[in-house]
Structures are given as C-alpha cells and as structure tokens.
Amino acid sequence: MSAEAISRTATSSDLSRNPGQVFRAADQGPVTITRRDGEPLTLLPSRTVEREHEALRLASHLVAASLAPGEESFATRLLGPFPWLGFLPGEQREAFAAEIVEVARACAAISSFDRLFIVLAEWKATAEAVAAGYTHDDDLDWLDGPGTVEDPRG
C-alpha cells in the first residue's frame, strides 16, 4: 500500500498493519479511518486541531464584540479581547476591525486559518512597535541634504 493510496481514507486494518504509512499520510492532511463496527474517525496532527480551536476562539471574540450592547464602535469593542489595539490610533483600529473580519470570513470559507493568524500577528506586531516608540516615516524630520556630523567616539 502506498502513502498516496491512504492519503484520504484508510481502513482500521490499514492502520494496524501499516501505521507508519497512515501516520505519514496524516502529516500531509486528514486521513479518515473507516471501521466496520463504528463511525469513521479522522486522524490529523494535533497542531491542526489546536489551530482550529484557536480560530474558533478568535471567531467567538469577533462575534461577541459585534453583538455587544452599547454605542461604541465595533473597533472600540475589540479592545476587550485585543487590549494591545489601544496602542494604535483610531483609524488603524478601524482598519484592523475591517481586515480581521474580512480575512476570518475568507479563511472560514476555505477551512484554512493560517492567513488569519498571520494577519493577527502582523497587527499585533504593529501595536508592539508603536508601544516601543516607533515613529512613522511621515512624522520624521528629514535632512534636506548631506551634512557633516561629528565623530560620536570623541
């Protein structure tokens, strides 16, 4: 039996006789294990299950923020689950709110949440940079031309 033959489905006998092949196939994607006497089981890496649970937690935060009572904007209500948004100016919080919902919906449509976690990490890194004192290029004073600078070593 080749790994390709069990890339999606294997019998419980296949799992007993060739566990290495079934496990290698599961590293590539979910493998359905069929059984004569019971409901099929799905074998997949635990990191996949953990990522899906994390995506569900994130989705629940978005739903809770969108349904929360009050006059605050959705972006403001997102400060609860994502307090680091407080380091971003209002227009960036609004951009985060729009992007995270759009990406979450797209990821749910294809049942793959990697891009969602990338977007979330990028926004959080931006907030960390702002908190650490990052100044946007547009807010810097630039020299008009070359100048002489003293040697800082003395």
mmCIF file of C-alpha atoms in Angstrom:
data_model
loop_
_atom_site.group_PDB
_atom_site.id
_atom_site.type_symbol
_atom_site.label_atom_id
_atom_site.label_comp_id
_atom_site.label_asym_id
_atom_site.label_seq_id
_atom_site.Cartn_x
_atom_site.Cartn_y
_atom_site.Cartn_z
ATOM 1 C CA MET A 1 0.000 0.000 0.000
ATOM 2 C CA SER A 2 1.391 3.406 -0.942
ATOM 3 C CA ALA A 3 1.055 6.598 1.042
ATOM 4 C CA GLU A 4 -0.971 8.058 -1.851
ATOM 5 C CA ALA A 5 -3.495 5.231 -1.562
ATOM 6 C CA ILE A 6 -4.251 6.196 2.035
ATOM 7 C CA SER A 7 -3.856 9.952 1.733
ATOM 8 C CA ARG A 8 -7.548 10.492 2.495
ATOM 9 C CA THR A 9 -9.007 7.168 3.632
ATOM 10 C CA ALA A 10 -7.643 4.071 5.316
ATOM 11 C CA THR A 11 -9.283 1.120 6.986
ATOM 12 C CA SER A 12 -8.683 0.255 10.603
ATOM 13 C CA SER A 13 -6.811 -2.802 9.250
ATOM 14 C CA ASP A 14 -4.508 -0.485 7.242
ATOM 15 C CA LEU A 15 -3.785 1.416 10.444
ATOM 16 C CA SER A 16 -2.959 -1.818 12.285
ATOM 17 C CA ARG A 17 -0.771 -3.275 9.522
ATOM 18 C CA ASN A 18 0.934 -0.111 8.261
ATOM 19 C CA PRO A 19 0.744 2.557 10.947
ATOM 20 C CA GLY A 20 3.825 4.402 9.640
ATOM 21 C CA GLN A 21 2.259 4.959 6.232
ATOM 22 C CA VAL A 22 -1.038 6.091 7.725
ATOM 23 C CA PHE A 23 0.775 8.482 10.091
ATOM 24 C CA ARG A 24 2.872 9.908 7.246
ATOM 25 C CA ALA A 25 -0.310 10.455 5.234
ATOM 26 C CA ALA A 26 -1.890 12.212 8.238
ATOM 27 C CA ASP A 27 1.080 14.582 8.356
ATOM 28 C CA GLN A 28 0.034 15.686 4.853
ATOM 29 C CA GLY A 29 -3.671 16.071 5.606
ATOM 30 C CA PRO A 30 -6.615 14.468 7.394
ATOM 31 C CA VAL A 31 -6.992 10.701 6.987
ATOM 32 C CA THR A 32 -10.397 9.133 7.538
ATOM 33 C CA ILE A 33 -10.119 5.755 9.243
ATOM 34 C CA THR A 34 -13.100 3.596 8.314
ATOM 35 C CA ARG A 35 -14.354 0.912 10.692
ATOM 36 C CA ARG A 36 -16.787 -1.936 10.156
ATOM 37 C CA ASP A 37 -18.338 -1.584 13.579
ATOM 38 C CA GLY A 38 -18.417 2.155 14.125
ATOM 39 C CA GLU A 39 -18.370 5.676 12.887
ATOM 40 C CA PRO A 40 -15.301 6.690 10.866
ATOM 41 C CA LEU A 41 -12.523 8.525 12.716
ATOM 42 C CA THR A 42 -10.256 11.263 11.415
ATOM 43 C CA LEU A 43 -6.524 11.252 12.074
ATOM 44 C CA LEU A 44 -4.685 14.557 11.817
ATOM 45 C CA PRO A 45 -1.848 16.383 13.579
ATOM 46 C CA SER A 46 -2.785 17.861 16.952
ATOM 47 C CA ARG A 47 -1.441 21.264 15.835
ATOM 48 C CA THR A 48 -4.234 21.320 13.234
ATOM 49 C CA VAL A 49 -6.870 20.771 15.911
ATOM 50 C CA GLU A 50 -5.234 23.385 18.151
ATOM 51 C CA ARG A 51 -5.212 25.941 15.312
ATOM 52 C CA GLU A 52 -8.879 25.274 14.565
ATOM 53 C CA HIS A 53 -9.755 25.717 18.248
ATOM 54 C CA GLU A 54 -7.805 28.981 18.300
ATOM 55 C CA ALA A 55 -9.671 30.115 15.164
ATOM 56 C CA LEU A 56 -12.984 29.338 16.898
ATOM 57 C CA ARG A 57 -11.889 31.351 19.952
ATOM 58 C CA LEU A 58 -10.979 34.265 17.690
ATOM 59 C CA ALA A 59 -14.310 33.988 15.868
ATOM 60 C CA SER A 60 -16.149 33.979 19.193
ATOM 61 C CA HIS A 61 -14.333 37.187 20.188
ATOM 62 C CA LEU A 62 -15.375 38.815 16.911
ATOM 63 C CA VAL A 63 -18.996 37.720 17.298
ATOM 64 C CA ALA A 64 -19.131 38.823 20.940
ATOM 65 C CA ALA A 65 -17.658 42.221 20.070
ATOM 66 C CA SER A 66 -20.064 42.682 17.175
ATOM 67 C CA LEU A 67 -23.109 41.821 19.313
ATOM 68 C CA ALA A 68 -22.090 43.653 22.493
ATOM 69 C CA PRO A 69 -24.625 46.240 23.620
ATOM 70 C CA GLY A 70 -23.777 49.898 23.658
ATOM 71 C CA GLU A 71 -22.983 52.769 21.375
ATOM 72 C CA GLU A 72 -19.262 52.006 20.975
ATOM 73 C CA SER A 73 -17.943 51.143 17.549
ATOM 74 C CA PHE A 74 -17.029 47.566 16.709
ATOM 75 C CA ALA A 75 -13.355 48.568 16.620
ATOM 76 C CA THR A 76 -13.616 50.025 20.136
ATOM 77 C CA ARG A 77 -15.337 46.881 21.433
ATOM 78 C CA LEU A 78 -12.424 44.833 20.048
ATOM 79 C CA LEU A 79 -10.225 46.426 22.728
ATOM 80 C CA GLY A 80 -11.681 43.857 25.155
ATOM 81 C CA PRO A 81 -10.273 40.721 23.519
ATOM 82 C CA PHE A 82 -7.325 42.575 21.964
ATOM 83 C CA PRO A 83 -6.156 45.173 24.511
ATOM 84 C CA TRP A 84 -2.989 45.820 22.506
ATOM 85 C CA LEU A 85 -5.187 47.666 19.979
ATOM 86 C CA GLY A 86 -5.079 50.535 22.476
ATOM 87 C CA PHE A 87 -1.618 51.413 21.192
ATOM 88 C CA LEU A 88 -2.961 52.035 17.683
ATOM 89 C CA PRO A 89 -4.641 55.263 16.605
ATOM 90 C CA GLY A 90 -8.374 55.111 15.887
ATOM 91 C CA GLU A 91 -8.103 54.865 12.118
ATOM 92 C CA GLN A 92 -5.741 51.890 12.417
ATOM 93 C CA ARG A 93 -8.110 50.175 14.877
ATOM 94 C CA GLU A 94 -10.898 50.640 12.326
ATOM 95 C CA ALA A 95 -8.669 49.183 9.598
ATOM 96 C CA PHE A 96 -7.844 46.215 11.845
ATOM 97 C CA ALA A 97 -11.527 45.592 12.545
ATOM 98 C CA ALA A 98 -12.411 45.588 8.859
ATOM 99 C CA GLU A 99 -9.463 43.427 7.818
ATOM 100 C CA ILE A 100 -9.780 40.815 10.560
ATOM 101 C CA VAL A 101 -13.467 40.223 9.754
ATOM 102 C CA GLU A 102 -12.779 40.019 6.021
ATOM 103 C CA VAL A 103 -9.890 37.587 6.454
ATOM 104 C CA ALA A 104 -11.772 35.480 9.026
ATOM 105 C CA ARG A 105 -14.682 35.053 6.611
ATOM 106 C CA ALA A 106 -12.373 34.139 3.736
ATOM 107 C CA CYS A 107 -10.452 31.640 5.869
ATOM 108 C CA ALA A 108 -13.673 30.033 7.109
ATOM 109 C CA ALA A 109 -14.819 29.674 3.504
ATOM 110 C CA ILE A 110 -11.791 27.512 2.685
ATOM 111 C CA SER A 111 -11.387 25.893 6.134
ATOM 112 C CA SER A 112 -7.819 27.112 6.449
ATOM 113 C CA PHE A 113 -6.942 29.659 9.111
ATOM 114 C CA ASP A 114 -3.217 30.204 8.595
ATOM 115 C CA ARG A 115 -3.733 33.579 6.897
ATOM 116 C CA LEU A 116 -5.956 34.742 9.765
ATOM 117 C CA PHE A 117 -3.208 34.121 12.300
ATOM 118 C CA ILE A 118 -0.667 35.872 10.073
ATOM 119 C CA VAL A 119 -2.863 38.986 9.830
ATOM 120 C CA LEU A 120 -3.476 38.975 13.586
ATOM 121 C CA ALA A 121 0.273 38.618 14.285
ATOM 122 C CA GLU A 122 1.096 41.457 11.860
ATOM 123 C CA TRP A 123 -1.339 43.845 13.546
ATOM 124 C CA LYS A 124 -0.106 42.878 16.998
ATOM 125 C CA ALA A 125 3.500 43.446 15.886
ATOM 126 C CA THR A 126 2.481 46.889 14.617
ATOM 127 C CA ALA A 127 0.951 47.696 18.015
ATOM 128 C CA GLU A 128 4.120 46.462 19.742
ATOM 129 C CA ALA A 129 6.246 48.695 17.508
ATOM 130 C CA VAL A 130 4.088 51.729 18.281
ATOM 131 C CA ALA A 131 4.236 50.918 22.004
ATOM 132 C CA ALA A 132 8.034 50.714 21.759
ATOM 133 C CA GLY A 133 8.201 54.212 20.267
ATOM 134 C CA TYR A 134 8.201 53.587 16.519
ATOM 135 C CA THR A 135 7.745 56.786 14.580
ATOM 136 C CA HIS A 136 6.173 56.575 11.146
ATOM 137 C CA ASP A 137 8.396 57.863 8.341
ATOM 138 C CA ASP A 138 5.899 60.633 7.545
ATOM 139 C CA ASP A 139 6.341 62.005 11.076
ATOM 140 C CA LEU A 140 10.158 62.183 10.980
ATOM 141 C CA ASP A 141 12.201 65.303 10.261
ATOM 142 C CA TRP A 142 14.393 64.595 7.253
ATOM 143 C CA LEU A 143 17.573 66.418 6.301
ATOM 144 C CA ASP A 144 17.379 68.414 3.087
ATOM 145 C CA GLY A 145 20.871 67.423 2.052
ATOM 146 C CA PRO A 146 24.100 65.868 3.255
ATOM 147 C CA GLY A 147 25.719 67.373 6.303
ATOM 148 C CA THR A 148 28.798 66.959 8.401
ATOM 149 C CA VAL A 149 28.426 65.038 11.625
ATOM 150 C CA GLU A 150 30.966 64.919 14.428
ATOM 151 C CA ASP A 151 32.544 61.552 15.195
ATOM 152 C CA PRO A 152 30.484 60.194 18.116
ATOM 153 C CA ARG A 153 33.557 58.366 19.507
ATOM 154 C CA GLY A 154 35.076 61.628 20.556
#
